[in-house]
Amino acid sequence: MVEITHLDSMPKASVRAADGTAAAAALGLNFGSSERRGDTLVVRIRPDEWYLLGDGAPAMAASLDLSGFASMVDTSHSRTAVRVTGDRAADTLAKLGSADFGDHMTPNRAALGNGIAGVTCDIVRDDQSGVRSYLLLLDGSFVTYFLGALHDAASEF
Amino acid sequence: MLLVPCPHCGPMNAGDLTYNGESHRRPDPKTCTPKEWRTYLYLRENPSGWLLENWYCSSGCRKHFKIERHTLTGELRAPVLPGRKPGATQGDMK
Amino acid sequence: MAKHRRVDYRPNRHRTSQAQVDVAIDESSGLLIRRHGLELDIGLGPRRAKPVKEPWDELKGGRVDKTQTQTTTGTNTKLFRRPGNPLRRDQKLSCVRQKSCAVGSQRHSPRGALKERKTEVGFELPDLLTECRLGDVKAVGGPSEVQFLGHGDEGVEAPQVRQVTHLQIISILLNSLLHPHERIGQTESMGKNKPPAKYSAVGLLWRGLRKQSWPRVWREPEFKNTYDVVIIGGGVHGLATAYYLASNHGITNVAVIDKQYLGSGGSGRNTAIVRSNYLTPEGVAFYDRSLDLYHSMSNDLNLNVMFSERGHLTLAHTDSALRTMNWRAEVNKLQGINSSVITPAEIKKLAPSLDVSADTRYPILGALYHPPGGTIRHDAVVWGYARSADAYGIDLHQKTEVLDILVEGGSGPKGKGPGGKVTGVRTSKGDIHAPTVVNCTAGWASQLSNMTGVTLPITTHPLQAAVTEPVKTFLPTVVVSGSLHVYVSQTDRGELVFGASVDPVATYNMGGTLEFTEELAGHVLELMPGISKMRLLRQWAGLCDMTPDYSPVMGPTPVDGFFVDVGWGTYGFKAGPVSGEQMAACVANGATPELIKPFELSRFTEGTLVGEKGAAAVGH
Ligand SMILES: Cc1cc2nc3c(=O)[nH]c(=O)nc-3n(C[C@H](O)[C@H](O)[C@H](O)COP(=O)(O)OP(=O)(O)OC[C@H]3O[C@@H](n4cnc5c(N)ncnc54)[C@H](O)[C@@H]3O)c2cc1C
Ligand SMILES: [Zn+2]
């Protein structure tokens, strides 16, 4: 079973912060991992970039100290999110990209960037009450194609 | 299939990266002549052997990095960059 | 509160069910792919992968397998798999590729050395291909966006396979009856400064009746130490240059040197598309002259080069591509080239197998149609020039590698570089003194030029192509789609020949890749969903010398006596005759002819590039 959900208007913010800035210290985390803080999912997606996702994102972004070499952009409307949940979620993604979605490589809370069906995606493993689930963030303009590609891949099992 | 080790992400499928070709020192655009600038833009050694190259981790960490690749055999090795000891291993590439 | 929208699955439109491929792993003995009862050994560990076949292995065995359409070369691909991560029995073929990469490994084992991760799994692609149908190997998902190639899409053609009339056949027969002495395969004139003996119908009959075998077509000459001109590279460019030096300028003390066999480079590997609907006036004039020469080539060289003027269609899938098509059509018309933009309905008439419906992912909006374009038998062109050049007394040295080019008085190290003068070449068989050296080595051009201290604006990328099993003729034109990175034509024997754009990473390695096959299958099925049950026969690659502006580099260099005819990228086959003619004039007269002036090396330092990317990135 695979369930594909388009999270059309999930609030999203991208924070870029250099080492040693207040924002970087506040957000923390290791590169490639994520953490749920209240109703915000905080993801360190790149060495110097964090995503704040979910309903609490605007509040958390507003509370950040952006002094020094740090900046915040609201990407709610330029990026979109798709959630793929189910016991075959990893197999579905595996068909479309080259990353290893096995538990030993990308356990729950892992985050990585990779091409999925030719679209550059940021991927967060975010299991939903014990069921394997991936949150994919991509450029909003590709989403129609992207959902089609996911369907095709999922319906081939 | 080429696996290129990104210093941040680990081995990446070359298709997930952007290849930026031979690594050259860019002349200072303020002082160089048009001829020097065009030489930098267009002319290439294009050897059949070890080559220092620029790669961009476009679908991973979005960082640029350099690596040495053998253009005939496809082998890769950590580059010798200014200020770094020759023979540095993959793990030192950060 | 975020809105959630659930999207229902819908049955997919074109895709057939996945390949019935069973992948199993046995850590001790290797990886087995079981398919239709057939086992492929993907050796791992103790049982090694089958040895990688090199293109010249065939030659070493004394056997060159030349088929009508393409030279088969050793094609192989390598997959990588991380150890300790066995593929599961129920995984499908596409997952094999997926296993090849370990993104994110760094995060969990930050100092992981690459070596450990790179267990090699190699298998021979041809076996895999012959067992899989296009629909099975196609990649899941295509390009995420229409890649914008310079100005858009690529080149076109039309269906007029020229018919030989009965009258023509009678006149050929009569002609050969009147000149019976010009029998096929006569050897007396070999190397004697006159045109070669003629192949004729009567000669063929005569030989057939007497069961005579065929003599060698060109000599294996003695190695000499002095020549007037040394041409490096025995492809169509080198051989044509040699031929025109002799036939147009009477210069016959010439050697053509190739490190392998004649036509072993791009000339024996290309997909043989010829056309002249380029984008710049310089390009159009040049390629059109080449088409002219191709028209009379079978007669001039007395060898049937099987020129099929079937027309060339360049599809436009986007507004910008269509705009480029219109632009090209106007440039072409102004120069008297038959080229126009046609509608999807007209395309459907020309090539009924194309899916021109509006609900595809990349709907076909129109096409540039170029009736004079077509295909030609590339090996015959090489052999025709070789045979004629040989008859003029030109020495063709095969299996002779140029190791160094001797230069004196240059400003660089060891007397090389600008200002120097060429004195000869050092080869694997000895030194040759020659005041003039012409570099016609395409993919290897930079290596040879670097030997003189001249740096070229060239990078070497492999271009891959593939061919299917033969089927009844159904595709009358050459079809090119720049947006989908694919072009296709059907040979006289019924095989579909596919090509794409060059691999993005520069390399001198001519191995094939699985990515290419997958993407090719995916893209070609977008154009022609009907062929998903066809099987691929083989896949191969050749080296292409890419320039920044997709135009060649021709003429003299800063080293006196050193000429180049390189930078032919993915489009040099069609230019062979005209390049040979112009380079011969350039070498003989010591002045660059008007037609190739725009392509001189100096344009890169003067900033006068001839941008043909919009018409040559996929079109060839
Ligand atoms: C798959 C593919 C498809 C193509 N499709 C088309 C097409 O449809 N239309 C088109 O117009 N063009 C096409 N091309 C491009 C075309 O094939 C080439 O541009 C053209 O063949 C170049 O010819 P050439 O004579 O310059 O070089 P080549 O035929 O490549 O010959 C170069 C020769 O130099 C020799 N050599 C190299 N180094 C040395 C050395 N050190 N010493 C001695 N000899 C050496 C090599 O052995 C080789 O034989 C295609 C190319 C490929 C690979
Ligand atoms: Zn990276």
Short mmCIF file of C-alpha atoms in Angstrom, two decimals, chain B residues 1-16 19 22 34-35 38-39 41-49 51 53 55 60-61 67 69-77 89-92 94, chain C residues 77-81 97 100-107 110-114 117-118 443 446-447 450 455-461 504-509 512-515 548 601 603-609:
data_model
loop_
_atom_site.label_atom_id
_atom_site.label_comp_id
_atom_site.label_asym_id
_atom_site.label_seq_id
_atom_site.Cartn_x
_atom_site.Cartn_y
_atom_site.Cartn_z
CA MET B 1 27.73 4.57 -14.29
CA LEU B 2 30.00 6.88 -12.40
CA LEU B 3 29.88 7.29 -8.64
CA VAL B 4 31.31 10.64 -7.62
CA PRO B 5 32.06 11.20 -3.95
CA CYS B 6 30.68 14.50 -2.80
CA PRO B 7 32.61 15.68 0.26
CA HIS B 8 29.31 16.26 2.05
CA CYS B 9 26.91 13.67 0.71
CA GLY B 10 29.17 10.72 0.01
CA PRO B 11 29.13 8.83 -3.28
CA MET B 12 26.58 10.29 -5.67
CA ASN B 13 25.38 9.06 -9.01
CA ALA B 14 27.03 11.35 -11.58
CA GLY B 15 23.59 11.97 -13.05
CA ASP B 16 22.57 13.70 -9.84
CA TYR B 19 29.67 18.41 -14.35
CA GLU B 22 38.28 21.21 -16.25
CA PRO B 34 40.26 39.90 -23.89
CA LYS B 35 42.60 37.26 -25.29
CA ARG B 38 38.83 33.97 -23.97
CA THR B 39 41.66 31.53 -23.46
CA LEU B 41 36.73 30.59 -21.37
CA TYR B 42 37.34 28.28 -24.32
CA LEU B 43 40.69 26.52 -24.46
CA ARG B 44 41.03 23.13 -22.75
CA GLU B 45 43.82 20.65 -22.12
CA ASN B 46 41.36 17.74 -22.52
CA PRO B 47 43.93 15.09 -21.57
CA SER B 48 43.44 11.35 -21.64
CA GLY B 49 44.52 10.80 -18.06
CA LEU B 51 42.28 15.70 -14.70
CA GLU B 53 37.62 18.89 -12.34
CA TRP B 55 31.58 19.35 -9.92
CA GLY B 60 22.38 17.04 -3.02
CA CYS B 61 24.06 19.65 -0.89
CA ILE B 67 37.98 16.06 -7.69
CA ARG B 69 39.27 11.85 -12.34
CA HIS B 70 41.04 9.66 -14.87
CA THR B 71 39.31 10.42 -18.14
CA LEU B 72 40.04 7.02 -19.64
CA THR B 73 39.47 4.62 -16.77
CA GLY B 74 36.94 6.63 -14.76
CA GLU B 75 38.90 6.25 -11.52
CA LEU B 76 38.53 9.03 -8.99
CA ARG B 77 40.87 10.30 -6.32
CA THR B 89 42.30 10.48 1.55
CA GLN B 90 38.66 10.68 0.69
CA GLY B 91 37.74 11.14 4.31
CA ASP B 92 39.87 14.29 4.51
CA LYS B 94 35.66 17.99 3.87
CA THR C 77 28.19 -1.15 -18.68
CA LYS C 78 29.13 -1.27 -15.08
CA LEU C 79 26.80 -1.18 -12.20
CA PHE C 80 27.97 -0.49 -8.74
CA ARG C 81 26.59 -1.98 -5.65
CA ARG C 97 20.34 0.85 -11.06
CA SER C 100 24.05 1.64 -7.57
CA CYS C 101 24.18 4.71 -5.50
CA ALA C 102 24.41 5.42 -1.91
CA VAL C 103 23.29 8.92 -1.23
CA GLY C 104 23.45 9.92 2.32
CA SER C 105 26.00 7.35 3.33
CA GLN C 106 28.25 10.13 4.45
CA ARG C 107 25.78 11.12 7.05
CA PRO C 110 30.97 10.13 7.68
CA ARG C 111 34.42 8.88 6.84
CA GLY C 112 33.39 6.07 4.55
CA ALA C 113 36.10 5.50 2.01
CA LEU C 114 34.87 5.34 -1.52
CA ARG C 117 31.60 1.18 -1.41
CA LYS C 118 32.57 0.56 -4.94
CA GLY C 443 37.83 12.65 -30.48
CA SER C 446 43.40 17.55 -28.28
CA GLN C 447 46.02 14.88 -27.61
CA ASN C 450 48.93 19.21 -27.46
CA THR C 455 45.73 24.10 -27.24
CA LEU C 456 42.30 23.51 -28.75
CA PRO C 457 38.88 24.63 -27.53
CA ILE C 458 37.79 21.00 -27.43
CA THR C 459 36.52 18.52 -24.88
CA THR C 460 35.97 14.84 -25.69
CA HIS C 461 32.60 13.35 -24.87
CA PRO C 504 27.55 15.13 -20.20
CA VAL C 505 30.82 14.00 -18.56
CA ALA C 506 33.96 14.23 -20.69
CA THR C 507 35.77 10.92 -21.10
CA TYR C 508 37.83 8.89 -23.56
CA ASN C 509 36.06 5.71 -22.48
CA GLY C 512 28.05 2.10 -23.01
CA THR C 513 25.87 2.94 -20.03
CA LEU C 514 22.58 1.61 -18.82
CA GLU C 515 21.32 5.12 -18.18
CA PRO C 548 31.96 25.61 -27.34
CA LEU C 601 41.04 28.39 -34.69
CA ARG C 603 37.96 32.76 -33.82
CA PHE C 604 38.20 31.65 -30.21
CA THR C 605 40.76 34.26 -29.27
CA GLU C 606 39.11 36.91 -31.42
CA GLY C 607 35.64 36.15 -30.06
CA THR C 608 33.94 35.49 -33.41
CA LEU C 609 32.19 32.23 -32.63
#
